[in-house]
XYZ file of C-alpha atoms in Angstrom:
651
model
C -19.680 -18.971 22.209
C -19.568 -16.139 19.687
C -22.703 -15.874 17.540
C -22.495 -12.441 15.896
C -19.148 -10.674 15.407
C -18.642 -7.000 14.634
C -15.381 -6.127 12.847
C -14.279 -2.647 13.877
C -12.356 -2.104 10.668
C -12.697 -1.838 6.921
C -11.588 -3.174 3.561
C -9.402 -6.229 3.174
C -9.024 -7.137 6.854
C -12.773 -6.963 7.438
C -13.320 -9.317 4.494
C -10.590 -11.607 5.839
C -12.328 -11.983 9.210
C -15.733 -12.391 7.552
C -14.379 -15.308 5.468
C -13.473 -17.340 8.557
C -16.735 -16.401 10.257
C -18.737 -17.691 7.279
C -16.918 -21.013 7.474
C -17.555 -21.264 11.219
C -21.211 -20.207 11.003
C -20.732 -16.900 12.844
C -22.872 -13.938 11.731
C -21.001 -10.750 10.866
C -21.476 -7.004 11.287
C -19.620 -4.325 9.320
C -19.215 -0.715 10.329
C -18.444 1.735 7.565
C -17.829 5.389 6.819
C -19.696 7.210 4.070
C -16.718 6.877 1.703
C -16.684 3.096 2.220
C -20.403 2.456 1.839
C -20.051 0.833 -1.582
C -17.008 -1.350 -0.894
C -17.196 -5.173 -0.911
C -16.696 -5.643 2.838
C -19.984 -3.852 3.536
C -21.929 -6.008 1.094
C -20.379 -9.230 2.404
C -21.410 -8.662 6.030
C -24.705 -10.020 7.303
C -25.407 -6.631 8.892
C -23.898 -3.169 8.396
C -23.943 0.011 10.494
C -23.064 3.436 9.102
C -20.549 5.631 10.931
C -21.381 9.136 9.638
C -18.428 10.963 8.104
C -15.214 9.984 6.349
C -12.135 10.933 8.368
C -10.855 8.133 10.640
C -11.155 10.411 13.678
C -14.885 10.767 12.959
C -15.577 7.126 12.149
C -13.326 4.120 12.738
C -11.490 5.755 15.652
C -14.693 6.622 17.537
C -14.936 4.103 20.381
C -18.405 5.287 21.365
C -19.810 4.889 17.848
C -18.359 1.401 17.414
C -19.735 0.202 20.770
C -23.134 1.684 19.900
C -23.014 -0.068 16.518
C -22.414 -3.394 18.284
C -25.355 -2.744 20.596
C -27.713 -1.743 17.763
C -26.755 -4.698 15.572
C -26.975 -7.300 18.322
C -23.312 -8.282 18.081
C -21.898 -10.226 21.011
C -18.196 -9.899 20.074
C -15.813 -7.396 18.472
C -12.751 -8.066 16.317
C -10.528 -5.001 15.828
C -8.595 -6.074 12.707
C -5.347 -4.109 12.415
C -4.733 -0.388 12.540
C -7.337 2.054 13.856
C -8.379 0.871 17.373
C -6.754 -2.563 17.243
C -4.014 -1.681 19.770
C -6.057 0.730 21.851
C -6.341 -0.552 25.432
C -9.219 1.842 26.189
C -11.188 0.308 23.316
C -10.529 -3.233 24.567
C -11.768 -2.234 28.030
C -14.834 -0.490 26.566
C -15.759 -3.641 24.637
C -15.486 -5.801 27.756
C -17.319 -3.231 29.900
C -20.174 -3.303 27.370
C -20.587 -7.020 28.006
C -19.078 -8.033 24.671
C -16.371 -10.597 23.882
C -13.094 -8.948 22.898
C -11.258 -10.889 20.187
C -7.796 -9.806 21.191
C -5.311 -9.799 24.052
C -6.086 -8.366 27.505
C -6.079 -4.590 27.759
C -3.141 -4.731 30.177
C -1.033 -6.578 27.586
C -2.020 -4.078 24.885
C -1.064 -1.253 27.210
C 2.274 -2.825 28.108
C 3.301 -3.390 24.489
C 1.461 -0.417 22.967
C 3.744 2.027 24.705
C 6.919 1.177 22.797
C 9.122 2.832 25.425
C 7.653 0.670 28.172
C 7.692 -2.382 25.893
C 11.447 -2.073 25.429
C 11.909 -1.839 29.173
C 9.833 -5.005 29.690
C 11.768 -6.846 26.986
C 15.092 -5.794 28.485
C 14.057 -7.044 31.920
C 13.005 -10.327 30.306
C 16.500 -10.752 28.877
C 15.550 -9.953 25.286
C 18.222 -7.828 23.517
C 17.129 -4.235 22.817
C 18.566 -1.140 21.151
C 19.482 1.410 23.822
C 18.210 4.940 23.247
C 20.767 7.764 23.732
C 19.833 10.052 26.623
C 21.443 13.070 24.962
C 22.078 12.459 21.244
C 25.375 13.554 19.730
C 26.903 13.294 16.255
C 28.412 9.961 17.284
C 24.935 8.484 17.763
C 23.803 9.240 14.204
C 21.788 8.086 12.400
C 18.785 8.077 14.727
C 15.226 6.893 14.292
C 12.288 8.918 15.608
C 9.395 6.552 16.197
C 5.786 6.886 17.324
C 5.168 5.123 20.611
C 1.557 4.234 19.871
C 1.512 3.284 16.205
C 2.885 1.289 13.325
C 2.744 0.997 9.549
C 5.585 3.481 9.093
C 3.507 6.424 10.292
C 5.204 8.669 12.810
C 8.702 7.475 11.849
C 11.609 9.631 10.668
C 15.307 8.915 10.102
C 17.599 11.701 11.362
C 21.068 11.976 9.829
C 22.067 15.446 11.086
C 21.402 16.796 14.578
C 20.103 20.102 13.229
C 17.111 18.150 11.796
C 16.297 16.286 15.013
C 13.751 18.713 16.470
C 11.994 19.226 13.136
C 11.723 15.488 12.525
C 10.447 14.886 16.054
C 7.729 17.488 15.470
C 6.801 15.980 12.086
C 6.642 12.469 13.544
C 4.580 13.722 16.473
C 2.038 15.425 14.179
C 1.709 12.361 11.962
C 1.313 10.040 14.955
C -1.321 12.295 16.505
C -3.294 12.287 13.256
C -3.009 8.528 12.656
C -3.290 7.149 16.211
C -4.543 9.975 18.417
C -1.290 9.862 20.402
C 1.656 12.093 19.524
C 4.193 10.447 21.858
C 7.473 9.635 20.090
C 10.864 8.293 21.135
C 14.354 8.134 19.659
C 16.590 5.086 19.185
C 19.707 4.158 17.157
C 19.013 3.415 13.503
C 20.663 0.282 12.123
C 21.350 0.934 8.440
C 21.721 -2.557 7.034
C 19.529 -4.680 9.263
C 16.818 -7.171 8.452
C 13.295 -6.950 9.828
C 12.376 -10.405 11.124
C 9.252 -11.172 13.126
C 7.760 -14.113 14.965
C 4.071 -15.010 14.906
C 2.753 -16.173 18.283
C -0.554 -17.558 19.508
C -1.159 -17.651 23.268
C -3.815 -19.056 25.559
C -4.068 -19.546 29.310
C -1.603 -22.438 29.209
C 1.177 -20.647 27.322
C 2.468 -19.448 23.966
C 3.280 -21.173 20.686
C 5.575 -19.481 18.146
C 4.567 -20.297 14.560
C 7.856 -19.555 12.837
C 9.426 -16.442 11.353
C 8.638 -13.900 8.668
C 10.994 -11.534 6.857
C 9.665 -8.020 6.233
C 12.883 -6.275 5.227
C 11.677 -4.900 1.892
C 10.343 -1.525 3.027
C 10.009 2.037 1.827
C 9.375 4.886 4.220
C 9.358 2.230 6.958
C 6.283 0.597 5.427
C 6.508 -3.044 4.447
C 6.191 -3.854 0.743
C 7.149 -7.553 0.525
C 6.898 -10.174 3.279
C 7.725 -13.858 3.299
C 7.753 -16.926 5.513
C 9.963 -18.396 6.702
C 12.656 -15.696 6.890
C 15.381 -16.794 4.443
C 19.006 -17.169 5.428
C 18.677 -17.277 9.218
C 20.925 -19.716 11.056
C 19.091 -22.435 12.943
C 20.458 -21.134 16.236
C 19.343 -17.560 15.625
C 15.865 -18.644 14.537
C 15.452 -20.835 17.618
C 16.609 -17.979 19.863
C 14.086 -15.618 18.288
C 11.218 -18.073 18.747
C 12.168 -18.642 22.364
C 12.472 -14.900 23.059
C 9.054 -14.242 21.506
C 7.369 -16.976 23.547
C 9.077 -15.817 26.731
C 8.021 -12.204 26.194
C 4.393 -13.108 25.450
C 4.150 -15.402 28.474
C 5.677 -12.704 30.687
C 2.853 -10.234 30.017
C 0.005 -12.757 30.206
C -0.687 -12.521 26.488
C -3.753 -14.117 24.881
C -4.588 -14.570 21.204
C -2.513 -13.874 18.102
C 0.368 -11.410 18.144
C 3.702 -10.644 16.545
C 7.082 -9.974 18.127
C 9.332 -7.970 15.813
C 13.124 -8.054 15.783
C 15.902 -6.239 13.956
C 18.522 -8.736 12.799
C 22.079 -7.626 12.002
C 23.433 -10.046 9.343
C 26.995 -8.846 9.922
C 27.040 -10.008 13.553
C 24.087 -12.451 13.531
C 22.677 -10.544 16.519
C 19.039 -9.522 16.886
C 17.252 -6.816 18.875
C 13.680 -6.404 20.044
C 11.765 -3.722 18.142
C 8.158 -4.030 19.312
C 5.251 -6.373 19.805
C 2.121 -5.901 17.728
C -0.817 -7.015 19.847
C -3.058 -7.794 16.907
C -3.213 -9.626 13.614
C -0.539 -8.388 11.195
C -1.127 -7.340 7.602
C 1.351 -10.058 6.583
C -0.271 -12.870 8.574
C -1.327 -14.803 5.418
C 2.218 -15.964 4.630
C 2.301 -17.715 8.008
C -1.106 -19.228 7.272
C 0.131 -20.510 3.912
C 3.224 -22.264 5.295
C 1.564 -23.638 8.457
C -2.008 -24.279 7.341
C -3.238 -22.481 10.477
C -6.193 -20.075 10.183
C -5.003 -17.330 12.529
C -8.419 -15.680 12.704
C -9.930 -18.980 13.801
C -7.194 -19.239 16.434
C -8.093 -15.757 17.692
C -11.752 -16.687 17.927
C -10.965 -19.935 19.729
C -8.903 -18.155 22.393
C -11.568 -15.448 22.770
C -14.162 -18.164 23.401
C -11.982 -19.629 26.154
C -10.706 -22.605 24.189
C -6.997 -23.470 24.191
C -4.387 -23.438 21.480
C -4.481 -27.187 20.866
C -6.269 -26.285 17.639
C -3.042 -24.584 16.562
C -1.199 -27.731 15.614
C 1.233 -26.844 12.875
C 4.275 -27.817 10.873
C 6.086 -25.643 8.360
C 5.855 -26.574 4.700
C 7.166 -24.746 1.669
C 7.609 -21.020 1.234
C 5.151 -18.124 0.927
C 5.702 -14.570 -0.328
C 3.312 -11.634 -0.125
C 3.383 -8.257 -1.856
C 1.313 -5.227 -0.954
C -0.346 -3.728 -4.008
C -0.673 0.004 -3.426
C -2.403 2.803 -5.298
C 0.707 4.914 -5.725
C 3.054 6.175 -8.423
C 6.740 5.450 -8.961
C 7.666 8.151 -6.423
C 5.498 6.417 -3.769
C 2.904 9.212 -3.899
C -0.568 7.811 -3.032
C -3.178 7.871 -5.786
C -6.953 7.953 -5.679
C -9.827 7.606 -8.120
C -12.044 4.984 -9.695
C -10.884 1.398 -10.237
C -12.376 0.791 -13.656
C -10.874 -2.687 -13.879
C -9.429 -4.633 -10.957
C -8.746 -8.204 -11.999
C -6.130 -10.135 -10.023
C -5.721 -13.797 -11.056
C -5.785 -16.149 -8.077
C -6.407 -19.767 -7.149
C -8.178 -18.723 -3.966
C -8.983 -15.819 -1.703
C -9.025 -15.401 2.039
C -9.640 -19.087 2.737
C -6.631 -20.479 0.823
C -4.374 -22.034 3.455
C -1.245 -24.121 3.092
C -1.517 -25.385 -0.455
C 0.085 -24.660 -3.803
C -1.440 -21.570 -5.313
C -1.903 -17.802 -5.481
C -4.043 -16.069 -2.870
C -5.440 -12.539 -3.122
C -6.804 -10.669 -0.107
C -8.394 -7.517 -1.496
C -10.494 -4.680 -0.186
C -11.659 -3.518 -3.623
C -13.338 -4.703 -6.800
C -13.824 -3.301 -10.291
C -15.859 -0.097 -10.182
C -14.889 0.849 -6.617
C -13.571 4.267 -5.653
C -10.202 4.604 -3.921
C -10.623 7.533 -1.529
C -8.030 9.806 0.045
C -9.144 9.118 3.601
C -7.429 5.795 4.262
C -4.356 3.705 3.537
C -3.402 3.315 -0.139
C -3.202 -0.503 -0.068
C -5.546 -2.125 -2.578
C -4.748 -5.790 -2.023
C -2.244 -8.362 -0.854
C -1.129 -10.853 -3.485
C 0.730 -13.925 -2.254
C 2.003 -17.238 -3.535
C 2.854 -20.529 -1.816
C 5.142 -23.127 -3.394
C 7.452 -25.910 -2.213
C 10.503 -23.650 -2.654
C 11.232 -19.934 -2.441
C 12.316 -19.794 -6.074
C 9.038 -21.327 -7.241
C 7.024 -18.950 -5.047
C 8.801 -15.941 -6.589
C 8.094 -17.191 -10.112
C 4.420 -17.850 -9.378
C 3.931 -14.444 -7.780
C 5.630 -12.610 -10.645
C 3.430 -14.417 -13.159
C 0.278 -13.545 -11.231
C 1.204 -9.857 -11.051
C 1.983 -9.717 -14.763
C -1.419 -11.200 -15.584
C -3.281 -8.656 -13.462
C -5.456 -6.014 -15.141
C -5.682 -2.778 -13.157
C -7.107 0.316 -14.831
C -8.109 3.701 -13.467
C -5.556 4.153 -10.682
C -1.777 4.069 -10.922
C -0.318 1.246 -8.822
C 3.066 -0.146 -7.801
C 2.443 -3.439 -9.627
C 5.362 -3.113 -12.069
C 7.678 -2.041 -9.248
C 6.708 -5.167 -7.322
C 7.687 -7.295 -10.302
C 11.029 -5.465 -10.486
C 11.657 -6.064 -6.774
C 10.790 -9.767 -6.931
C 13.098 -10.335 -9.918
C 16.002 -8.275 -8.598
C 19.092 -10.467 -7.985
C 19.403 -9.109 -4.424
C 15.887 -10.247 -3.540
C 16.239 -13.554 -5.364
C 19.373 -14.228 -3.300
C 17.558 -13.289 -0.077
C 20.092 -10.567 0.728
C 17.709 -7.601 1.143
C 17.857 -5.272 4.164
C 15.533 -2.584 5.487
C 17.436 0.099 3.546
C 17.873 -1.840 0.313
C 14.703 -0.745 -1.466
C 15.068 2.972 -0.882
C 18.753 2.882 -1.833
C 18.032 0.880 -4.978
C 17.430 2.867 -8.166
C 14.122 1.758 -9.657
C 14.545 0.915 -13.362
C 12.377 2.932 -15.736
C 11.380 -0.258 -17.556
C 10.329 -3.663 -16.371
C 12.808 -6.557 -16.479
C 12.921 -8.337 -19.806
C 11.501 -5.436 -21.793
C 13.086 -4.767 -25.140
C 12.770 -2.074 -27.756
C 10.194 -3.926 -29.867
C 8.076 -4.652 -26.797
C 8.061 -0.990 -25.770
C 7.205 0.084 -29.293
C 4.364 -2.408 -29.434
C 2.940 -0.938 -26.225
C 3.069 2.616 -27.591
C 1.652 1.625 -30.986
C -1.147 -0.342 -29.346
C -2.064 2.661 -27.194
C -2.025 5.054 -30.137
C -4.170 2.805 -32.322
C -6.648 2.167 -29.512
C -7.128 5.940 -29.285
C -7.615 6.149 -33.047
C -10.135 3.303 -32.945
C -11.923 5.044 -30.091
C -12.107 8.273 -32.111
C -13.550 6.359 -35.055
C -16.118 4.606 -32.879
C -17.345 7.939 -31.513
C -17.970 9.546 -34.906
C -21.555 10.431 -35.720
C -20.926 11.091 -39.430
C -19.029 9.201 -42.159
C -18.889 6.113 -40.007
C -18.120 3.980 -43.037
C -14.929 5.859 -43.833
C -11.779 4.250 -42.382
C -10.215 6.097 -39.445
C -7.839 8.918 -40.508
C -8.219 7.980 -44.172
C -7.210 10.642 -46.740
C -7.541 10.695 -50.567
C -4.117 12.263 -50.827
C -1.676 11.210 -48.137
C 0.857 13.955 -47.374
C 2.101 12.912 -43.953
C 1.355 10.362 -41.244
C -0.911 10.895 -38.271
C 0.956 11.431 -34.999
C -0.054 10.419 -31.502
C 2.173 11.580 -28.663
C 2.206 10.303 -25.107
C 3.893 12.147 -22.234
C 7.535 11.121 -21.929
C 7.663 9.277 -25.271
C 8.473 10.004 -28.900
C 5.474 10.389 -31.237
C 3.915 7.304 -32.803
C 3.390 7.796 -36.537
C 0.649 5.875 -38.341
C -1.555 5.976 -41.416
C -5.238 5.225 -41.872
C -5.890 3.318 -45.109
C -8.840 1.557 -46.725
C -7.454 -1.685 -45.308
C -6.931 -0.398 -41.787
C -4.020 1.065 -39.846
C -0.449 1.022 -41.134
C 2.606 1.545 -38.937
C 6.220 1.258 -40.081
C 7.819 -1.900 -38.701
C 4.543 -3.201 -37.277
C 1.916 -5.449 -38.824
C -1.480 -4.426 -37.461
C -3.655 -7.533 -37.295
C -6.593 -6.280 -35.226
C -7.513 -3.100 -33.325
C -10.442 -1.883 -31.238
C -10.715 0.694 -28.413
C -10.026 -2.113 -25.926
C -7.795 -4.541 -27.822
C -4.831 -4.655 -30.213
C -3.102 -7.583 -31.892
C 0.205 -6.603 -33.445
C 3.175 -8.351 -35.047
C 6.590 -6.826 -34.320
C 9.808 -8.508 -35.438
C 7.950 -11.691 -36.265
C 6.359 -11.927 -32.821
C 2.613 -11.440 -32.382
C 1.507 -9.706 -29.174
C -1.947 -9.488 -27.657
C -2.678 -6.243 -25.831
C -5.760 -5.264 -23.870
C -6.551 -1.782 -22.667
C -8.922 0.828 -21.365
C -9.314 4.509 -22.284
C -10.364 7.131 -19.760
C -10.337 10.906 -19.332
C -11.041 13.335 -16.504
C -13.583 15.302 -18.519
C -14.844 15.631 -22.125
C -12.146 17.111 -24.333
C -9.391 16.537 -21.744
C -6.261 14.490 -22.524
C -7.012 10.789 -22.352
C -5.235 7.992 -20.500
C -4.718 4.631 -22.141
C -4.177 1.739 -19.732
C -2.315 -0.866 -21.779
C -1.804 -4.463 -20.621
C 0.837 -6.131 -22.767
C 2.473 -9.550 -22.496
C 5.535 -8.201 -20.680
C 4.416 -5.045 -18.936
C 1.531 -2.704 -18.287
C 1.618 1.019 -18.882
C -0.456 4.106 -18.307
C 0.001 6.380 -21.328
C -1.168 10.003 -21.079
C -2.135 11.574 -24.403
C -0.513 14.925 -25.252
C -3.181 17.080 -26.955
C -2.357 18.867 -30.185
C -3.494 22.175 -28.750
C -3.221 23.372 -25.148
C -6.374 24.678 -23.517
C -5.509 28.118 -22.029
C -7.653 27.180 -19.025
C -5.164 24.396 -18.223
C -2.142 26.727 -18.108
C -0.690 27.622 -14.716
C 1.693 30.362 -13.683
C 5.407 29.654 -13.450
C 6.335 28.670 -9.899
C 2.915 27.198 -9.117
C 3.001 24.527 -6.413
C 0.519 21.861 -7.442
C -1.136 19.295 -5.187
C 0.679 15.989 -5.879
C -2.471 14.087 -4.900
C -5.977 14.704 -3.573
C -5.863 15.425 0.146
C -6.403 17.827 3.013
C -4.210 20.789 3.875
C -3.143 20.333 7.508
C -0.654 23.195 7.856
C 0.300 26.343 5.963
C 3.857 27.270 6.947
C 4.579 30.252 4.685
C 2.580 33.437 4.229
C 2.008 35.444 1.070
C 4.937 37.834 0.690
C 7.380 35.635 2.611
C 10.872 35.013 1.292
C 11.683 31.295 0.943
C 14.717 29.252 -0.016
C 14.712 26.191 -2.237
C 13.464 23.229 -0.215
C 11.674 25.305 2.440
C 8.324 23.848 3.469
C 5.437 25.973 2.202
C 2.562 23.763 3.385
C 1.735 20.222 4.481
C -0.857 17.914 2.932
C -2.356 14.785 4.435
C -3.605 11.971 2.230
C -4.154 8.295 2.906
C -2.913 8.544 6.520
C 0.448 10.048 5.541
C 1.654 13.642 5.627
C 3.434 15.117 2.602
C 5.383 18.376 2.540
C 5.097 20.780 -0.394
C 8.340 22.732 -0.703
C 9.621 25.764 -2.595
C 11.245 24.717 -5.910
C 13.801 27.534 -5.721
C 14.682 30.732 -3.848
C 11.975 33.343 -4.226
C 8.893 35.029 -2.811
C 5.546 33.426 -2.008
C 3.182 35.506 -4.121
C 0.021 33.440 -3.582
C -1.387 31.100 -0.941
C -4.667 29.667 -2.211
C -5.534 27.299 0.640
C -5.819 27.185 4.414
C -5.759 24.371 6.981
C -8.689 22.046 6.411
C -9.017 22.777 2.703
C -9.749 19.694 0.569
C -7.729 19.819 -2.656
C -7.732 17.847 -5.891
C -4.653 16.454 -7.602
C -3.012 19.163 -9.716
C -4.733 22.037 -7.940
C -2.617 25.191 -7.515
C -1.870 25.495 -3.792
C 0.579 28.395 -3.851
C 2.912 30.291 -6.162
C 6.594 30.995 -5.558
C 8.129 33.591 -7.884
C 11.823 34.244 -8.449
C 13.162 37.781 -8.307
C 13.490 37.746 -12.100
C 9.852 36.748 -12.501
C 8.748 39.436 -10.043
C 10.727 42.024 -11.981
C 9.134 40.984 -15.277
C 5.692 41.222 -13.666
């Protein structure tokens, strides 16, 4: 019997495991890096052990430190969560060798499926269809997929469309895999352009395996899942049954124990499917299976680890569940970091909501928390269960629109756009659909008046904030003048100026009736429709341009103020390569004085477990390199300068 469980992970998944442990009366132990010390998962554990440092290689990937933390805290079992050491056979063996209960499959099964090359061989021998890797790739084999053997989550994966890029992409995938998983082994396989990613959840004990239905994870960008749902829509009954049988057969063949996921690539054109890999752990998307089956998969893992059988996993499918991954990232999928001033996600329940009508939020953060650059950019998983797929979509969209998230740019509006896209609504998405789809600049349903209301609300909140900060003439209305010669103007990046007047009776804006304004709230009437808008104002430093985070009835927006006068200290030289995000420089490719062509890699940054190349914007000469490998950089910092021949001549 497990009495005290250590979760060798962080954030949302640690909180998820703790929730089941609380219900079952099991004490919990958190391990945490220095950057994570203030996050909710640490506070929610009964005991916590610090892992000194921040980088995963120094903390969550240190087997010796995690085992020592279990010993010091008196834990008698270890749950690995997902990511980090969850599919590391050496870690599983170390836990068992330390006399602890391992909440996961046997190390031999992890080893068999963790090496994706070997896993495909095992699947093929078991009669499961696989994609055959070309022994010597030619143009006829294109496109190809370079894939890390030891990892997941899209890290260490590259699509190759021309053979001249093959070696470079293999090297890039190898470096990313080494950084993320400590294993740089990669392999190459055919890349199916218009396939669907369908997976089967299994739970196994000594008497065999039960498959708990399918999930569709086709909505992906950069091979990372964005939207998942259960059951997978549009599969024929015969194909679904064949997938379930193949998953059970594969798990039984390797002596699997506990919860796991067998992933397939489904070709809608031929209705054929192929084995991709088996994840020997709990998946990020496991909650959608919990919602449609009513099965607590963490409880099932604990039961199997304690030697009990899967009879507790009685299930029947009901309704439809959809999950979205809320990331701290911009519209170009660049990870963001910083303080979460407000993080309010409406939900009917959290980690313990299983199999009933409602919205569930599994989150690793709360208002006031800091999103660091050391780990994955996912903030939360938001999911909805309803009797039908259409109802689940509508509920999830409504929940996302009601969310208030200030301080860090997120993909929330993009998620709403995806969920309301006709292709998704029809269930016709493929693994390449999202990246091929142009993302609209505005949210669905927005109109001119709505956009104007958002801009006006932001501008007036700034004006109200200025008025509230005054230390003199506080009784004088904001921006009031005895003789009015022209309106005040507030300009936000990427938008036309908002013109307004300050009068004795308050703010006046053409075409808008201003009913109420404060630094955090605006009530406006536009075209006969009254809108309520809430917001938050922030800035990097005193005197710097301010951001206004505006939550309107139809969309949310981050508006960056354009200052009237530019601070000379903020100016940068033409050709400066700026850090797109906070991160660590892992490689400097070019040297000062080197000639580069447009698109050539100058250096490589790593942030939030992904590597990002910084390239030359045009042909020219590298005149400055301001960083070296290992340098920590802030967003917007000048990393290097590339000058054109014309610029060099002028200098």
